[in-house]
Coordinates of N, CA and C and ligand atoms in Angstrom, one line a residue:
M240 N 197.4 274.6 181.2 CA 197.1 275.4 180.0 C 195.6 275.3 179.6
R241 N 195.1 276.4 179.1 CA 193.8 276.4 178.6 C 193.8 276.3 177.1
I242 N 193.2 275.3 176.6 CA 193.3 275.0 175.1 C 191.9 274.9 174.5
G243 N 191.8 275.4 173.3 CA 190.7 275.2 172.4 C 191.1 274.1 171.4
W244 N 190.3 273.0 171.3 CA 190.6 272.0 170.4 C 189.4 271.9 169.4
A245 N 189.7 272.2 168.1 CA 188.7 272.2 167.1 C 188.9 270.9 166.3
I246 N 187.7 270.2 166.0 CA 187.8 269.0 165.2 C 186.9 269.3 164.0
T247 N 187.4 269.0 162.8 CA 186.6 269.1 161.6 C 186.3 267.7 161.1
G248 N 185.5 267.6 160.0 CA 184.9 266.3 159.6 C 185.8 265.4 158.8
A249 N 187.1 265.2 159.2 CA 188.0 264.3 158.5 C 188.1 263.0 159.3
G250 N 188.0 261.9 158.5 CA 188.3 260.6 159.1 C 189.8 260.3 159.3
H251 N 190.6 261.0 158.5 CA 192.0 260.8 158.5 C 192.5 261.5 159.8
F252 N 193.4 260.9 160.5 CA 194.0 261.5 161.8 C 192.9 261.7 162.9
L253 N 191.7 261.2 162.7 CA 190.7 261.5 163.7 C 190.9 260.7 165.0
K254 N 191.2 259.4 164.8 CA 191.4 258.5 166.0 C 192.6 259.1 166.8
E255 N 193.7 259.4 166.1 CA 194.9 259.9 166.7 C 194.6 261.2 167.4
S256 N 193.8 262.0 166.8 CA 193.5 263.3 167.4 C 192.7 263.1 168.7
V257 N 191.7 262.2 168.6 CA 190.8 262.0 169.8 C 191.6 261.4 170.9
E258 N 192.5 260.5 170.6 CA 193.4 259.8 171.6 C 194.2 260.9 172.3
L259 N 194.8 261.8 171.6 CA 195.7 262.8 172.2 C 194.9 263.8 173.0
L260 N 193.7 264.2 172.5 CA 192.8 265.1 173.2 C 192.4 264.5 174.5
T261 N 192.1 263.2 174.5 CA 191.7 262.5 175.8 C 192.8 262.6 176.8
E262 N 194.0 262.3 176.3 CA 195.2 262.3 177.2 C 195.4 263.7 177.8
L263 N 195.4 264.7 176.9 CA 195.7 266.1 177.3 C 194.6 266.6 178.3
A264 N 193.4 266.2 178.1 CA 192.3 266.7 178.9 C 192.5 266.3 180.4
K265 N 193.4 265.4 180.7 CA 193.6 265.0 182.1 C 194.4 266.1 182.8
N266 N 195.2 266.8 182.1 CA 196.0 267.8 182.8 C 195.8 269.3 182.3
H267 N 194.9 269.4 181.3 CA 194.7 270.8 180.8 C 193.2 271.1 180.7
E268 N 192.8 272.4 180.7 CA 191.5 272.8 180.6 C 191.2 272.9 179.1
I269 N 190.3 272.0 178.5 CA 190.1 272.0 177.1 C 188.7 272.2 176.7
T270 N 188.4 273.2 175.9 CA 187.1 273.4 175.3 C 187.2 272.7 173.9
V271 N 186.2 271.9 173.6 CA 186.2 271.2 172.3 C 185.2 271.9 171.3
F272 N 185.6 272.2 170.1 CA 184.8 272.9 169.1 C 184.6 271.9 168.0
L273 N 183.3 271.6 167.7 CA 183.1 270.6 166.6 C 182.4 271.3 165.5
S274 N 182.9 271.0 164.3 CA 182.2 271.4 163.1 C 181.0 270.5 162.9
Q275 N 180.1 271.0 162.1 CA 178.8 270.2 162.0 C 179.2 268.8 161.4
S276 N 180.1 268.8 160.4 CA 180.4 267.4 159.9 C 181.2 266.6 160.8
S277 N 182.0 267.2 161.7 CA 182.8 266.4 162.6 C 181.9 265.7 163.6
E278 N 180.7 266.3 163.9 CA 179.8 265.6 164.8 C 179.4 264.3 164.2
E279 N 179.1 264.4 162.9 CA 178.6 263.2 162.1 C 179.8 262.1 162.0
V280 N 180.9 262.6 161.6 CA 182.0 261.7 161.3 C 182.5 261.1 162.6
L281 N 182.6 261.8 163.7 CA 183.0 261.2 165.0 C 182.1 260.0 165.3
K282 N 180.8 260.2 165.1 CA 179.8 259.1 165.4 C 180.1 257.9 164.5
M283 N 180.3 258.2 163.2 CA 180.6 257.1 162.3 C 181.8 256.2 162.7
Y284 N 182.8 256.9 163.3 CA 184.0 256.1 163.7 C 183.9 255.6 165.2
G285 N 182.7 255.8 165.8 CA 182.5 255.4 167.2 C 183.3 256.2 168.2
L286 N 183.6 257.5 167.8 CA 184.5 258.3 168.7 C 183.8 259.4 169.4
Y287 N 182.5 259.6 169.1 CA 181.8 260.8 169.6 C 181.7 260.7 171.1
E288 N 181.3 259.5 171.7 CA 181.1 259.4 173.1 C 182.4 259.8 173.9
R289 N 183.6 259.4 173.3 CA 184.8 259.7 173.9 C 185.0 261.2 174.1
V290 N 184.6 261.9 173.1 CA 184.7 263.4 173.2 C 183.8 264.0 174.2
T291 N 182.5 263.4 174.2 CA 181.6 264.0 175.2 C 182.0 263.7 176.6
E292 N 182.7 262.5 176.8 CA 183.1 262.1 178.2 C 184.1 263.1 178.8
I293 N 184.9 263.7 177.9 CA 186.0 264.5 178.5 C 185.6 266.0 178.6
T294 N 184.3 266.3 178.2 CA 183.9 267.7 178.3 C 182.8 267.9 179.4
G295 N 182.6 269.2 179.8 CA 181.7 269.5 180.8 C 182.3 270.5 181.8
G296 N 181.7 271.7 182.0 CA 182.2 272.7 182.9 C 182.7 273.9 182.1
Y297 N 182.9 275.0 182.9 CA 183.3 276.2 182.2 C 184.7 276.1 181.6
Y298 N 184.8 276.5 180.4 CA 186.0 276.3 179.6 C 186.3 274.9 179.3
K299 N 185.4 274.0 179.6 CA 185.5 272.6 179.2 C 184.3 272.1 178.4
E300 N 183.7 273.1 177.8 CA 182.4 272.8 177.0 C 182.7 272.0 175.8
L301 N 181.6 271.5 175.2 CA 181.6 270.9 173.9 C 180.7 271.9 173.1
A302 N 181.4 272.7 172.3 CA 180.7 273.7 171.5 C 180.5 273.2 170.1
T303 N 179.3 273.4 169.6 CA 179.0 272.9 168.2 C 178.4 274.0 167.3
D304 N 178.5 273.7 166.0 CA 178.0 274.7 165.1 C 176.5 275.0 165.4
N305 N 175.8 274.0 165.7 CA 174.3 274.1 165.9 C 174.1 275.0 167.1
D306 N 174.8 274.8 168.2 CA 174.6 275.6 169.4 C 175.0 277.0 169.2
Q307 N 175.9 277.3 168.3 CA 176.5 278.6 168.2 C 175.9 279.4 167.1
K308 N 174.9 278.8 166.5 CA 174.1 279.5 165.4 C 175.0 280.2 164.3
F309 N 174.8 281.4 164.0 CA 175.5 282.0 162.8 C 176.6 283.0 163.2
S310 N 176.6 283.5 164.4 CA 177.6 284.5 164.8 C 178.7 283.9 165.7
Y311 N 178.5 282.7 166.1 CA 179.5 281.9 166.9 C 180.1 282.7 168.1
P312 N 179.2 283.2 169.0 CA 179.7 284.0 170.1 C 180.9 283.4 170.9
I313 N 180.9 282.1 171.1 CA 181.9 281.5 171.9 C 183.3 281.7 171.3
S314 N 183.4 281.9 170.0 CA 184.7 282.1 169.4 C 185.3 283.5 169.8
G315 N 184.5 284.4 170.3 CA 185.0 285.6 170.8 C 186.0 285.5 172.0
R316 N 185.9 284.3 172.6 CA 186.9 284.1 173.7 C 188.3 284.1 173.2
F317 N 188.5 283.7 172.0 CA 189.8 283.8 171.4 C 190.3 285.2 171.2
S318 N 189.4 286.0 170.7 CA 189.9 287.4 170.5 C 190.1 288.1 171.8
L319 N 189.5 287.6 172.9 CA 189.8 288.2 174.2 C 191.0 287.6 174.9
G320 N 191.6 286.6 174.2 CA 192.8 286.0 174.7 C 192.6 285.1 175.8
K321 N 191.4 284.5 175.9 CA 191.1 283.6 177.0 C 191.7 282.2 176.9
Y322 N 192.3 281.9 175.8 CA 192.9 280.6 175.6 C 194.4 280.8 175.4
D323 N 195.2 279.8 175.8 CA 196.7 279.8 175.5 C 197.0 279.3 174.2
L324 N 196.1 278.5 173.6 CA 196.4 277.8 172.4 C 195.1 277.3 171.7
L325 N 195.1 277.3 170.4 CA 194.1 276.7 169.6 C 194.7 275.6 168.8
I326 N 194.1 274.4 168.8 CA 194.5 273.3 168.0 C 193.4 272.9 167.1
V327 N 193.7 272.8 165.8 CA 192.7 272.3 164.8 C 193.2 271.0 164.3
S328 N 192.7 269.9 164.8 CA 193.1 268.5 164.4 C 192.0 267.5 164.5
P329 N 191.7 266.8 163.4 CA 192.2 267.0 162.1 C 191.5 268.2 161.4
A330 N 192.2 268.8 160.4 CA 191.6 269.9 159.6 C 191.4 269.4 158.2
T331 N 190.1 269.4 157.8 CA 189.7 269.0 156.4 C 190.2 269.9 155.4
S332 N 190.2 269.4 154.1 CA 190.6 270.3 153.0 C 189.6 271.5 152.9
N333 N 188.4 271.2 153.2 CA 187.3 272.3 153.2 C 187.7 273.4 154.2
S334 N 187.9 273.0 155.4 CA 188.2 274.1 156.4 C 189.5 274.8 156.1
V335 N 190.5 274.1 155.6 CA 191.8 274.7 155.3 C 191.6 275.7 154.2
A336 N 190.8 275.3 153.2 CA 190.6 276.2 152.0 C 189.9 277.5 152.5
K337 N 189.0 277.4 153.4 CA 188.3 278.6 154.0 C 189.3 279.4 154.7
I338 N 190.1 278.8 155.6 CA 191.0 279.6 156.5 C 192.0 280.4 155.6
V339 N 192.6 279.7 154.6 CA 193.6 280.4 153.8 C 193.0 281.6 153.0
N340 N 191.7 281.5 152.8 CA 191.0 282.6 152.1 C 190.3 283.6 153.0
G341 N 190.5 283.4 154.3 CA 189.9 284.4 155.2 C 188.4 284.2 155.4
I342 N 187.9 283.1 155.1 CA 186.5 282.8 155.3 C 186.2 282.3 156.7
S343 N 185.2 282.9 157.4 CA 184.8 282.4 158.7 C 183.3 282.3 158.7
D344 N 182.9 281.1 158.3 CA 181.4 280.9 158.3 C 181.0 279.6 159.0
T345 N 181.9 279.1 159.8 CA 181.6 277.9 160.6 C 182.2 278.2 162.0
L346 N 181.9 277.3 163.0 CA 182.4 277.5 164.3 C 184.0 277.4 164.2
V347 N 184.5 276.4 163.5 CA 185.9 276.2 163.5 C 186.7 277.3 162.8
T348 N 186.1 277.7 161.7 CA 186.8 278.8 160.9 C 186.7 280.1 161.7
N349 N 185.7 280.3 162.5 CA 185.6 281.5 163.3 C 186.6 281.5 164.4
C350 N 186.8 280.3 165.0 CA 187.8 280.2 166.1 C 189.1 280.5 165.6
V351 N 189.5 280.1 164.4 CA 190.8 280.4 163.8 C 190.9 281.9 163.6
S352 N 189.9 282.5 163.0 CA 190.1 283.9 162.7 C 190.1 284.7 164.0
Q353 N 189.3 284.4 165.0 CA 189.3 285.1 166.2 C 190.6 284.9 167.0
A354 N 191.2 283.7 166.9 CA 192.5 283.4 167.5 C 193.5 284.3 166.9
G355 N 193.5 284.5 165.6 CA 194.4 285.4 164.9 C 194.3 286.8 165.4
K356 N 193.0 287.2 165.7 CA 192.8 288.6 166.1 C 193.2 288.8 167.6
G357 N 193.2 287.7 168.3 CA 193.5 287.8 169.8 C 194.9 287.4 170.1
G358 N 195.7 287.1 169.1 CA 197.1 286.7 169.3 C 197.2 285.4 169.9
V359 N 196.3 284.5 169.7 CA 196.4 283.1 170.3 C 197.0 282.2 169.2
Q360 N 198.1 281.6 169.6 CA 198.8 280.7 168.7 C 197.9 279.6 168.2
T361 N 197.9 279.2 167.0 CA 197.1 278.2 166.4 C 197.9 277.1 165.8
L362 N 197.7 275.8 166.2 CA 198.4 274.7 165.6 C 197.3 274.0 164.7
I363 N 197.7 273.8 163.4 CA 196.7 273.1 162.5 C 197.4 271.9 161.9
I364 N 196.6 270.8 161.9 CA 197.1 269.6 161.4 C 196.2 269.2 160.2
P365 N 196.6 269.7 159.0 CA 195.7 269.4 157.8 C 195.9 268.0 157.4
V366 N 194.8 267.4 156.9 CA 194.9 266.0 156.4 C 195.6 265.9 155.0
D367 N 195.6 267.0 154.3 CA 196.2 267.0 153.0 C 197.5 267.8 153.0
M368 N 198.6 267.1 153.2 CA 199.9 267.8 153.3 C 200.9 267.6 152.2
E369 N 200.9 266.3 151.7 CA 201.9 266.0 150.7 C 201.3 265.3 149.5
L370 N 201.8 265.6 148.3 CA 201.2 265.0 147.1 C 201.4 263.5 147.1
G371 N 200.5 262.8 146.5 CA 200.7 261.4 146.3 C 199.5 260.7 147.0
D372 N 199.6 259.4 147.2 CA 198.6 258.6 147.8 C 198.8 258.4 149.2
V373 N 197.7 258.5 150.0 CA 197.8 258.2 151.4 C 196.8 257.1 151.8
H374 N 197.1 256.3 152.8 CA 196.2 255.3 153.3 C 195.3 255.9 154.4
T375 N 194.1 255.7 154.3 CA 193.2 256.2 155.3 C 192.2 255.1 155.7
V376 N 191.5 255.4 156.8 CA 190.6 254.3 157.4 C 189.1 254.7 157.2
L377 N 188.4 253.7 156.8 CA 186.9 253.9 156.5 C 186.1 253.5 157.7
P378 N 184.9 254.1 157.9 CA 184.0 253.6 158.9 C 183.3 252.3 158.5
S379 N 182.3 251.9 159.2 CA 181.7 250.6 158.8 C 181.2 250.6 157.4
K380 N 181.3 249.4 156.7 CA 180.9 249.4 155.3 C 180.4 248.0 155.0
L381 N 179.3 248.0 154.3 CA 178.7 246.7 153.9 C 179.4 246.2 152.6
E382 N 180.1 245.1 152.6 CA 180.8 244.6 151.5 C 179.9 243.7 150.7
L383 N 179.4 244.2 149.6 CA 178.4 243.5 148.8 C 178.9 242.1 148.3
G384 N 180.2 242.1 148.0 CA 180.7 240.8 147.5 C 180.6 239.7 148.5
S385 N 180.5 240.0 149.8 CA 180.5 238.9 150.8 C 179.0 238.8 151.3
C386 N 178.1 239.7 151.0 CA 176.8 239.6 151.5 C 176.0 238.4 150.9
A387 N 175.4 237.6 151.8 CA 174.7 236.4 151.3 C 173.2 236.8 151.1
D388 N 172.8 238.0 151.2 CA 171.5 238.4 151.0 C 170.5 237.6 151.8
C389 N 170.8 237.3 153.1 CA 169.9 236.5 153.9 C 168.5 237.0 154.0
K390 N 167.6 236.2 154.2 CA 166.2 236.6 154.3 C 166.0 237.5 155.5
E391 N 166.6 237.1 156.6 CA 166.7 238.0 157.8 C 168.1 238.4 158.0
C392 N 168.4 239.7 157.9 CA 169.8 240.2 158.0 C 170.1 240.3 159.5
E393 N 171.1 239.5 160.0 CA 171.5 239.5 161.4 C 172.1 240.9 161.8
A394 N 172.8 241.4 160.8 CA 173.5 242.7 161.1 C 172.4 243.8 161.3
A395 N 171.4 243.8 160.4 CA 170.3 244.8 160.5 C 169.6 244.6 161.8
K396 N 169.4 243.4 162.2 CA 168.6 243.1 163.5 C 169.4 243.7 164.7
K397 N 170.7 243.5 164.7 CA 171.5 244.0 165.8 C 171.7 245.5 165.9
C398 N 171.4 246.2 164.8 CA 171.7 247.6 164.7 C 170.5 248.4 165.4
L399 N 170.8 248.9 166.6 CA 169.8 249.6 167.4 C 169.5 251.0 166.8
E400 N 170.3 251.5 165.9 CA 170.1 252.8 165.3 C 169.3 252.7 164.0
G401 N 169.0 251.5 163.5 CA 168.3 251.3 162.3 C 169.1 251.9 161.1
A402 N 170.5 251.7 161.2 CA 171.3 252.2 160.1 C 171.4 251.3 158.9
I403 N 171.0 250.0 159.1 CA 171.1 249.1 158.0 C 169.7 248.9 157.5
I404 N 169.3 249.7 156.6 CA 167.9 249.6 156.1 C 167.7 248.8 154.9
S405 N 168.7 248.8 154.0 CA 168.7 247.9 152.9 C 169.9 247.0 152.9
K406 N 170.0 246.0 152.1 CA 171.1 245.2 152.2 C 172.2 245.6 151.2
T407 N 172.2 246.9 150.9 CA 173.2 247.4 150.0 C 174.2 248.4 150.7
E408 N 173.7 249.1 151.6 CA 174.6 250.2 152.2 C 174.2 250.4 153.7
I409 N 175.2 250.9 154.4 CA 174.9 251.4 155.8 C 174.6 252.9 155.7
N410 N 173.5 253.3 156.4 CA 173.3 254.7 156.4 C 174.2 255.3 157.5
L411 N 175.3 255.9 157.0 CA 176.3 256.4 157.9 C 175.9 257.5 158.8
L412 N 174.8 258.2 158.4 CA 174.3 259.3 159.2 C 173.6 258.8 160.5
K413 N 173.2 257.5 160.4 CA 172.6 256.9 161.6 C 173.6 256.1 162.4
C414 N 174.7 255.6 161.7 CA 175.7 254.7 162.3 C 176.4 255.4 163.5
V415 N 176.6 254.7 164.6 CA 177.4 255.2 165.7 C 178.7 254.5 165.9
G416 N 179.0 253.7 164.9 CA 180.3 253.0 164.9 C 180.5 252.0 166.1
C417 N 179.4 251.4 166.5 CA 179.5 250.5 167.7 C 180.1 249.1 167.3
G418 N 180.0 248.8 166.0 CA 180.6 247.5 165.5 C 179.8 246.3 165.7
K419 N 178.5 246.4 166.2 CA 177.7 245.3 166.5 C 177.3 244.5 165.2
C420 N 177.1 245.3 164.2 CA 176.7 244.7 162.9 C 177.9 243.8 162.4
K421 N 179.1 244.3 162.5 CA 180.2 243.5 162.0 C 180.3 242.1 162.7
D422 N 180.1 242.2 164.1 CA 180.2 241.0 164.9 C 179.1 240.0 164.6
S423 N 177.9 240.5 164.2 CA 176.8 239.6 164.1 C 176.6 239.0 162.7
C424 N 177.3 239.5 161.7 CA 177.1 239.0 160.3 C 177.9 237.7 160.2
P425 N 177.2 236.5 160.0 CA 177.9 235.3 159.9 C 178.8 235.2 158.6
Y426 N 178.6 236.0 157.7 CA 179.4 236.0 156.4 C 180.5 237.0 156.4
G427 N 180.6 237.7 157.5 CA 181.7 238.8 157.5 C 181.6 239.8 156.5
A428 N 180.3 240.1 156.2 CA 180.1 241.1 155.1 C 180.2 242.6 155.5
I429 N 180.5 242.8 156.8 CA 180.6 244.2 157.2 C 182.1 244.4 157.6
S430 N 182.7 245.4 157.0 CA 184.0 245.7 157.4 C 184.0 247.0 158.3
E431 N 185.0 247.1 159.1 CA 185.1 248.3 160.0 C 186.6 248.6 160.1
G432 N 186.9 249.9 159.8 CA 188.3 250.3 159.8 C 189.1 249.8 158.6
K433 N 188.4 249.5 157.5 CA 189.1 249.1 156.3 C 190.0 250.2 155.8
I434 N 191.2 249.8 155.4 CA 192.2 250.8 154.9 C 192.1 251.0 153.4
V435 N 191.9 252.2 153.0 CA 191.8 252.5 151.5 C 192.9 253.6 151.2
T436 N 193.2 253.6 149.9 CA 194.2 254.6 149.4 C 193.4 255.7 148.7
I437 N 193.8 256.9 149.1 CA 193.2 258.1 148.4 C 194.3 259.0 147.9
H438 N 193.9 259.7 146.8 CA 194.9 260.5 146.2 C 194.7 262.0 146.7
M439 N 195.8 262.6 147.0 CA 195.8 264.0 147.5 C 195.7 264.9 146.3
R440 N 194.7 265.9 146.3 CA 194.6 266.8 145.2 C 195.6 268.0 145.3
E441 N 196.2 268.4 144.2 CA 197.2 269.4 144.2 C 196.6 270.7 144.9
L442 N 195.4 271.0 144.6 CA 194.8 272.2 145.1 C 194.8 272.2 146.7
D443 N 194.4 271.1 147.2 CA 194.4 270.9 148.7 C 195.8 271.1 149.3
I444 N 196.7 270.5 148.6 CA 198.1 270.6 149.1 C 198.6 272.0 149.1
E445 N 198.3 272.7 148.0 CA 198.7 274.1 147.9 C 198.1 274.9 149.0
N446 N 196.8 274.7 149.3 CA 196.1 275.4 150.4 C 196.8 275.1 151.7
S447 N 197.2 273.9 152.0 CA 197.9 273.6 153.2 C 199.2 274.3 153.3
H448 N 199.9 274.4 152.2 CA 201.1 275.2 152.2 C 200.9 276.7 152.4
K449 N 199.8 277.2 151.9 CA 199.5 278.6 152.2 C 199.3 278.9 153.7
L450 N 198.8 277.8 154.4 CA 198.6 278.0 155.8 C 199.9 278.3 156.5
V451 N 201.0 277.7 156.0 CA 202.3 277.8 156.7 C 202.7 279.3 156.7
L452 N 202.2 280.0 155.7 CA 202.7 281.4 155.6 C 201.8 282.4 156.4
M453 N 200.8 281.8 157.1 CA 199.9 282.7 157.8 C 200.4 283.0 159.2
E454 N 200.2 284.3 159.6 CA 200.6 284.8 160.9 C 200.0 284.0 162.0
G455 N 200.8 283.6 163.0 CA 200.2 283.0 164.2 C 199.8 281.5 164.0
I456 N 200.0 281.0 162.8 CA 199.5 279.6 162.5 C 200.8 278.7 162.3
Y457 N 200.8 277.6 163.0 CA 201.9 276.6 162.9 C 201.3 275.4 162.3
V458 N 201.8 274.9 161.3 CA 201.3 273.7 160.6 C 202.1 272.5 161.0
L459 N 201.4 271.4 161.5 CA 202.1 270.2 161.9 C 201.6 269.1 160.9
K460 N 202.5 268.1 160.8 CA 202.2 267.0 159.8 C 201.4 265.9 160.4
H461 N 201.4 265.8 161.8 CA 200.8 264.6 162.4 C 200.4 265.0 163.8
P462 N 199.2 264.5 164.3 CA 198.8 264.9 165.7 C 199.9 264.6 166.7
D463 N 200.8 263.6 166.5 CA 201.9 263.2 167.4 C 202.8 264.4 167.7
E464 N 202.8 265.4 166.8 CA 203.8 266.5 167.0 C 203.2 267.6 167.9
I465 N 201.9 267.4 168.2 CA 201.3 268.5 169.1 C 202.0 268.6 170.4
K466 N 202.3 267.5 171.0 CA 202.8 267.5 172.4 C 204.0 268.4 172.6
K467 N 204.8 268.4 171.6 CA 206.0 269.3 171.7 C 205.7 270.8 171.9
H468 N 204.5 271.1 171.5 CA 204.1 272.6 171.6 C 203.3 272.9 172.8
I469 N 203.0 271.9 173.7 CA 202.2 272.2 174.9 C 203.1 272.6 176.0
Ligands
FMN520 C1 183.5 259.0 156.6 C2 183.9 260.4 156.1 C3 185.3 260.7 156.2 C4 185.8 261.9 155.7 N1 187.1 262.1 155.8 C5 187.6 263.3 155.3 C6 189.0 263.5 155.3 O1 189.8 262.7 155.7 N2 189.4 264.7 154.8 C7 188.6 265.6 154.3 O2 189.1 266.7 153.8 N3 187.2 265.4 154.2 C8 186.7 264.3 154.7 N4 185.4 264.1 154.7 C9 184.5 265.1 154.1 C10 184.2 266.2 155.1 O3 183.5 265.7 156.2 C11 183.3 267.3 154.3 O4 184.1 267.9 153.3 C12 182.8 268.4 155.2 O5 181.9 269.2 154.5 C13 183.8 269.2 155.9 O6 183.3 270.2 156.7 P1 184.2 270.9 157.9 O7 185.4 271.3 157.2 O8 183.3 272.1 158.2 O9 184.3 269.9 159.0 C14 184.9 262.8 155.2 C15 183.5 262.5 155.2 C16 183.1 261.3 155.6 C17 181.6 261.0 155.5

């Protein structure tokens, strides 16, 4: 099967999505489409390299918002029916809101609209599906309560990206999620993969439900459900 897999900038369901993408790439031709924020967020969770490793070659490209400028020519492949399937996983509340309102101003939202025009089935896994609280995982974080404010910060010394510039916060835009800071702090002041509870907004849930009514779009609750549709 030839598949387009679009990733947006959500931490929720990100690891599960990348794991499934890696597995499917062994037997399918997959082009990966990254939103600008997903490039950043993938790095924060240490997953960017895994995505680059499975890409390369015609129809196996890693397409990004930056490469595709403002008219997103690569998304035209969907309107020409060059793909059997488009998967958007995970889908942020931002991208879902745009899709249900017919807005196409990013690589991912252009892929979805062109897939609709080309009759390519689209599976979307929104992160905001049901009202209530959900548990989600954070990237690396400096826990001030445990920080001993050492004269020489071992974590900062170990960070090759220079992401720990002050002893208050990690600059996530520089972080590549390698975890070296966590291992080097003798006080365990760096957490990685901490589980937090976030509240789902009604507006985002409503938008996800609007997706269900859209032609050619199938909404799934979890990346695990994707396999049944391949
Ligand atoms: C560490 C991190 C995790 C995030 N996780 C989520 C998430 O789970 N769901 C969400 O809707 N937005 C999340 N965001 C915010 C999006 O990245 C942001 O809204 C972005 O503008 C979405 O752009 P996109 O839809 O084009 O990818 C996260 C941001 C960061 C820094």
